[in-house]
One Martini backbone bead per residue (centre of mass of N, CA, C, O) as a GRO file, in nm:
protein
  243
    1UNK     BB    1  16.792  14.506  17.285
    2UNK     BB    2  16.573  14.705  17.174
    3UNK     BB    3  16.327  14.554  17.334
    4UNK     BB    4  16.381  14.591  17.641
    5UNK     BB    5  16.217  14.851  17.715
    6UNK     BB    6  15.945  14.733  17.628
    7UNK     BB    7  15.942  14.491  17.821
    8UNK     BB    8  15.978  14.666  18.080
    9UNK     BB    9  15.716  14.835  18.042
   10UNK     BB   10  15.517  14.603  18.055
   11UNK     BB   11  15.601  14.498  18.331
   12UNK     BB   12  15.547  14.755  18.484
   13UNK     BB   13  15.244  14.774  18.422
   14UNK     BB   14  15.151  14.501  18.534
   15UNK     BB   15  15.267  14.528  18.824
   16UNK     BB   16  15.121  14.791  18.897
   17UNK     BB   17  14.833  14.691  18.867
   18UNK     BB   18  14.854  14.459  19.068
   19UNK     BB   19  14.933  14.645  19.313
   20UNK     BB   20  14.657  14.792  19.315
   21UNK     BB   21  14.441  14.535  19.316
   22UNK     BB   22  14.534  14.359  19.571
   23UNK     BB   23  14.424  14.620  19.727
   24UNK     BB   24  14.208  14.780  19.873
   25UNK     BB   25  14.092  15.070  19.944
   26UNK     BB   26  14.179  15.282  20.178
   27UNK     BB   27  14.188  15.502  20.408
   28UNK     BB   28  14.179  15.815  20.447
   29UNK     BB   29  14.300  16.109  20.603
   30UNK     BB   30  13.992  16.146  20.737
   31UNK     BB   31  14.049  15.894  20.896
   32UNK     BB   32  14.083  15.703  21.148
   33UNK     BB   33  14.311  15.488  21.296
   34UNK     BB   34  14.117  15.245  21.324
   35UNK     BB   35  14.082  15.204  21.016
   36UNK     BB   36  14.376  15.137  20.959
   37UNK     BB   37  14.394  14.885  21.137
   38UNK     BB   38  14.167  14.724  21.004
   39UNK     BB   39  14.287  14.713  20.721
   40UNK     BB   40  14.558  14.572  20.801
   41UNK     BB   41  14.434  14.324  20.939
   42UNK     BB   42  14.283  14.223  20.675
   43UNK     BB   43  14.540  14.312  20.448
   44UNK     BB   44  14.838  14.246  20.526
   45UNK     BB   45  14.932  14.037  20.312
   46UNK     BB   46  14.860  14.214  20.060
   47UNK     BB   47  15.050  14.451  20.126
   48UNK     BB   48  15.312  14.279  20.093
   49UNK     BB   49  15.261  14.201  19.802
   50UNK     BB   50  15.261  14.487  19.694
   51UNK     BB   51  15.557  14.539  19.766
   52UNK     BB   52  15.672  14.325  19.578
   53UNK     BB   53  15.550  14.433  19.312
   54UNK     BB   54  15.682  14.716  19.340
   55UNK     BB   55  15.976  14.614  19.332
   56UNK     BB   56  15.961  14.485  19.052
   57UNK     BB   57  15.869  14.739  18.901
   58UNK     BB   58  16.125  14.903  18.964
   59UNK     BB   59  16.321  14.730  18.801
   60UNK     BB   60  16.182  14.786  18.530
   61UNK     BB   61  16.211  15.095  18.540
   62UNK     BB   62  16.519  15.112  18.536
   63UNK     BB   63  16.552  15.007  18.250
   64UNK     BB   64  16.402  15.229  18.104
   65UNK     BB   65  16.579  15.476  18.205
   66UNK     BB   66  16.849  15.366  18.113
   67UNK     BB   67  16.785  15.376  17.805
   68UNK     BB   68  16.687  15.673  17.793
   69UNK     BB   69  16.955  15.810  17.878
   70UNK     BB   70  17.107  15.765  17.599
   71UNK     BB   71  16.939  16.016  17.458
   72UNK     BB   72  17.094  16.200  17.652
   73UNK     BB   73  17.241  16.526  17.720
   74UNK     BB   74  17.389  16.673  17.956
   75UNK     BB   75  17.179  16.827  18.165
   76UNK     BB   76  16.937  16.644  18.095
   77UNK     BB   77  17.068  16.382  18.195
   78UNK     BB   78  17.111  16.464  18.489
   79UNK     BB   79  16.816  16.531  18.558
   80UNK     BB   80  16.702  16.248  18.494
   81UNK     BB   81  16.867  16.095  18.711
   82UNK     BB   82  16.751  16.245  18.954
   83UNK     BB   83  16.456  16.164  18.906
   84UNK     BB   84  16.501  15.855  18.919
   85UNK     BB   85  16.620  15.844  19.204
   86UNK     BB   86  16.382  15.979  19.349
   87UNK     BB   87  16.168  15.776  19.267
   88UNK     BB   88  16.298  15.523  19.394
   89UNK     BB   89  16.314  15.630  19.685
   90UNK     BB   90  16.011  15.684  19.731
   91UNK     BB   91  15.905  15.402  19.675
   92UNK     BB   92  16.066  15.251  19.895
   93UNK     BB   93  15.956  15.408  20.137
   94UNK     BB   94  15.657  15.352  20.096
   95UNK     BB   95  15.670  15.042  20.103
   96UNK     BB   96  15.800  15.025  20.385
   97UNK     BB   97  15.573  15.162  20.548
   98UNK     BB   98  15.330  14.982  20.469
   99UNK     BB   99  15.456  14.700  20.528
  100UNK     BB  100  15.535  14.755  20.821
  101UNK     BB  101  15.245  14.792  20.933
  102UNK     BB  102  15.159  14.483  20.855
  103UNK     BB  103  15.319  14.302  21.054
  104UNK     BB  104  15.157  14.437  21.335
  105UNK     BB  105  14.846  14.525  21.321
  106UNK     BB  106  14.702  14.425  21.590
  107UNK     BB  107  14.918  14.614  21.773
  108UNK     BB  108  14.834  14.880  21.690
  109UNK     BB  109  14.827  15.215  21.728
  110UNK     BB  110  14.619  15.435  21.598
  111UNK     BB  111  14.792  15.703  21.608
  112UNK     BB  112  15.040  15.565  21.473
  113UNK     BB  113  14.901  15.467  21.215
  114UNK     BB  114  14.812  15.750  21.121
  115UNK     BB  115  15.088  15.881  21.102
  116UNK     BB  116  15.228  15.687  20.904
  117UNK     BB  117  15.009  15.710  20.682
  118UNK     BB  118  15.053  16.011  20.631
  119UNK     BB  119  15.340  15.993  20.535
  120UNK     BB  120  15.274  15.795  20.297
  121UNK     BB  121  15.066  15.993  20.153
  122UNK     BB  122  15.298  16.208  20.054
  123UNK     BB  123  15.431  16.067  19.807
  124UNK     BB  124  15.252  16.166  19.575
  125UNK     BB  125  15.291  16.475  19.586
  126UNK     BB  126  15.620  16.449  19.583
  127UNK     BB  127  15.638  16.294  19.304
  128UNK     BB  128  15.619  16.545  19.116
  129UNK     BB  129  15.917  16.611  19.106
  130UNK     BB  130  16.013  16.358  18.956
  131UNK     BB  131  15.827  16.397  18.711
  132UNK     BB  132  15.949  16.668  18.612
  133UNK     BB  133  16.249  16.556  18.584
  134UNK     BB  134  16.160  16.354  18.354
  135UNK     BB  135  15.992  16.523  18.145
  136UNK     BB  136  16.171  16.758  18.058
  137UNK     BB  137  16.399  16.607  17.897
  138UNK     BB  138  16.204  16.469  17.698
  139UNK     BB  139  16.105  16.723  17.562
  140UNK     BB  140  16.378  16.815  17.459
  141UNK     BB  141  16.446  16.551  17.300
  142UNK     BB  142  16.200  16.575  17.105
  143UNK     BB  143  16.297  16.846  16.976
  144UNK     BB  144  16.583  16.687  16.890
  145UNK     BB  145  16.494  16.393  16.781
  146UNK     BB  146  16.545  16.160  17.011
  147UNK     BB  147  16.238  16.160  17.003
  148UNK     BB  148  15.932  16.143  16.947
  149UNK     BB  149  15.691  16.379  16.928
  150UNK     BB  150  15.466  16.228  17.084
  151UNK     BB  151  15.626  16.209  17.349
  152UNK     BB  152  15.638  16.510  17.402
  153UNK     BB  153  15.331  16.537  17.442
  154UNK     BB  154  15.301  16.343  17.677
  155UNK     BB  155  15.508  16.488  17.863
  156UNK     BB  156  15.354  16.761  17.872
  157UNK     BB  157  15.094  16.662  17.999
  158UNK     BB  158  15.228  16.538  18.248
  159UNK     BB  159  15.369  16.801  18.351
  160UNK     BB  160  15.117  16.967  18.403
  161UNK     BB  161  14.986  16.777  18.606
  162UNK     BB  162  15.226  16.781  18.806
  163UNK     BB  163  15.216  17.083  18.863
  164UNK     BB  164  14.928  17.084  18.971
  165UNK     BB  165  14.977  16.838  19.178
  166UNK     BB  166  15.128  17.010  19.399
  167UNK     BB  167  14.863  17.090  19.552
  168UNK     BB  168  14.844  16.819  19.724
  169UNK     BB  169  15.025  16.914  19.955
  170UNK     BB  170  14.772  17.134  20.050
  171UNK     BB  171  14.537  16.961  20.054
  172UNK     BB  172  14.239  16.894  20.172
  173UNK     BB  173  14.062  16.690  20.339
  174UNK     BB  174  13.840  16.516  20.111
  175UNK     BB  175  13.951  16.608  19.851
  176UNK     BB  176  14.068  16.600  19.529
  177UNK     BB  177  14.364  16.734  19.644
  178UNK     BB  178  14.434  16.527  19.831
  179UNK     BB  179  14.622  16.332  19.990
  180UNK     BB  180  14.554  16.032  19.844
  181UNK     BB  181  14.373  16.120  19.625
  182UNK     BB  182  14.242  16.131  19.313
  183UNK     BB  183  14.463  16.302  19.180
  184UNK     BB  184  14.709  16.148  19.286
  185UNK     BB  185  14.630  15.836  19.232
  186UNK     BB  186  14.469  15.845  18.952
  187UNK     BB  187  14.564  16.071  18.766
  188UNK     BB  188  14.868  16.074  18.826
  189UNK     BB  189  14.919  15.767  18.815
  190UNK     BB  190  14.815  15.720  18.525
  191UNK     BB  191  15.014  15.915  18.382
  192UNK     BB  192  15.270  15.791  18.485
  193UNK     BB  193  15.232  15.518  18.352
  194UNK     BB  194  15.194  15.622  18.059
  195UNK     BB  195  15.465  15.765  18.031
  196UNK     BB  196  15.661  15.521  18.093
  197UNK     BB  197  15.552  15.341  17.865
  198UNK     BB  198  15.612  15.538  17.634
  199UNK     BB  199  15.911  15.551  17.683
  200UNK     BB  200  15.974  15.252  17.630
  201UNK     BB  201  15.868  15.247  17.340
  202UNK     BB  202  16.045  15.481  17.221
  203UNK     BB  203  16.323  15.351  17.295
  204UNK     BB  204  16.282  15.105  17.096
  205UNK     BB  205  16.327  15.299  16.890
  206UNK     BB  206  16.479  15.450  16.655
  207UNK     BB  207  16.708  15.693  16.620
  208UNK     BB  208  16.723  15.981  16.434
  209UNK     BB  209  17.004  16.080  16.499
  210UNK     BB  210  17.155  15.818  16.432
  211UNK     BB  211  17.056  15.791  16.139
  212UNK     BB  212  17.164  16.067  16.039
  213UNK     BB  213  17.466  16.012  16.106
  214UNK     BB  214  17.500  15.762  15.930
  215UNK     BB  215  17.419  15.901  15.660
  216UNK     BB  216  17.656  16.115  15.662
  217UNK     BB  217  17.890  15.878  15.652
  218UNK     BB  218  17.796  15.804  15.370
  219UNK     BB  219  17.914  15.775  15.069
  220UNK     BB  220  17.887  15.872  14.765
  221UNK     BB  221  17.811  15.749  14.479
  222UNK     BB  222  18.109  15.764  14.284
  223UNK     BB  223  18.298  15.879  14.494
  224UNK     BB  224  18.649  15.995  14.448
  225UNK     BB  225  18.891  16.145  14.615
  226UNK     BB  226  19.150  16.066  14.438
  227UNK     BB  227  19.058  16.209  14.163
  228UNK     BB  228  19.107  16.518  14.284
  229UNK     BB  229  19.394  16.486  14.290
  230UNK     BB  230  19.730  16.607  14.260
  231UNK     BB  231  19.974  16.494  14.016
  232UNK     BB  232  20.338  16.491  14.059
  233UNK     BB  233  20.597  16.447  13.847
  234UNK     BB  234  20.924  16.431  13.734
  235UNK     BB  235  20.863  16.523  13.445
  236UNK     BB  236  20.719  16.786  13.514
  237UNK     BB  237  20.965  16.920  13.653
  238UNK     BB  238  21.165  16.904  13.408
  239UNK     BB  239  20.993  17.070  13.207
  240UNK     BB  240  20.988  17.328  13.374
  241UNK     BB  241  21.299  17.373  13.385
  242UNK     BB  242  21.340  17.393  13.074
  243UNK     BB  243  21.142  17.639  13.036
   0.00000   0.00000   0.00000
């Protein structure tokens, strides 16, 4: 079972990459609704395949965060669970919006397609909240030796990028920090994938805290607690009374 989070992390990475490459890059938020309709009409089937791959990747991701949660305690564990739930909810909503648009792409009204696509484009910028809620507890756990220190470094780099990435919520269209732009989709998405894969790999490793606790409970060789106990016999009591 120790390898399960590693296997899930690899599955998550493969499925996520396939979900990205199965559909060519769509029009940005600065493109008209007619471009959105044309893209969906051309790649409607592939968009729905991407939704399927994304759903399968989400299942693998839940396995990773489920095993990682066992390393966390107290408030950190609760915060981590909230981040994981928020991530899953946002991914499902995003996949539903994009796949739903592809169902009847040829009959879409361009302004409607543009509006729904804009709503779906905001999932990346708002996903930074879930990213921070996941990274923060992992950083704390790494400091407590519940995860390897290198994972804490990875989580810290990811957290800084996610904090800066919140600017994509208000980023102007066509810029590097635009919603669904390069920072959100490529930089943030790549670091998100790397962080979660690293989390799965680290979770598959033995916990230092558990190993230290087990070592503390092993008695020292040659130590016999009963040898240090005081034995009082009836003869000793009689001799004391005679004296």
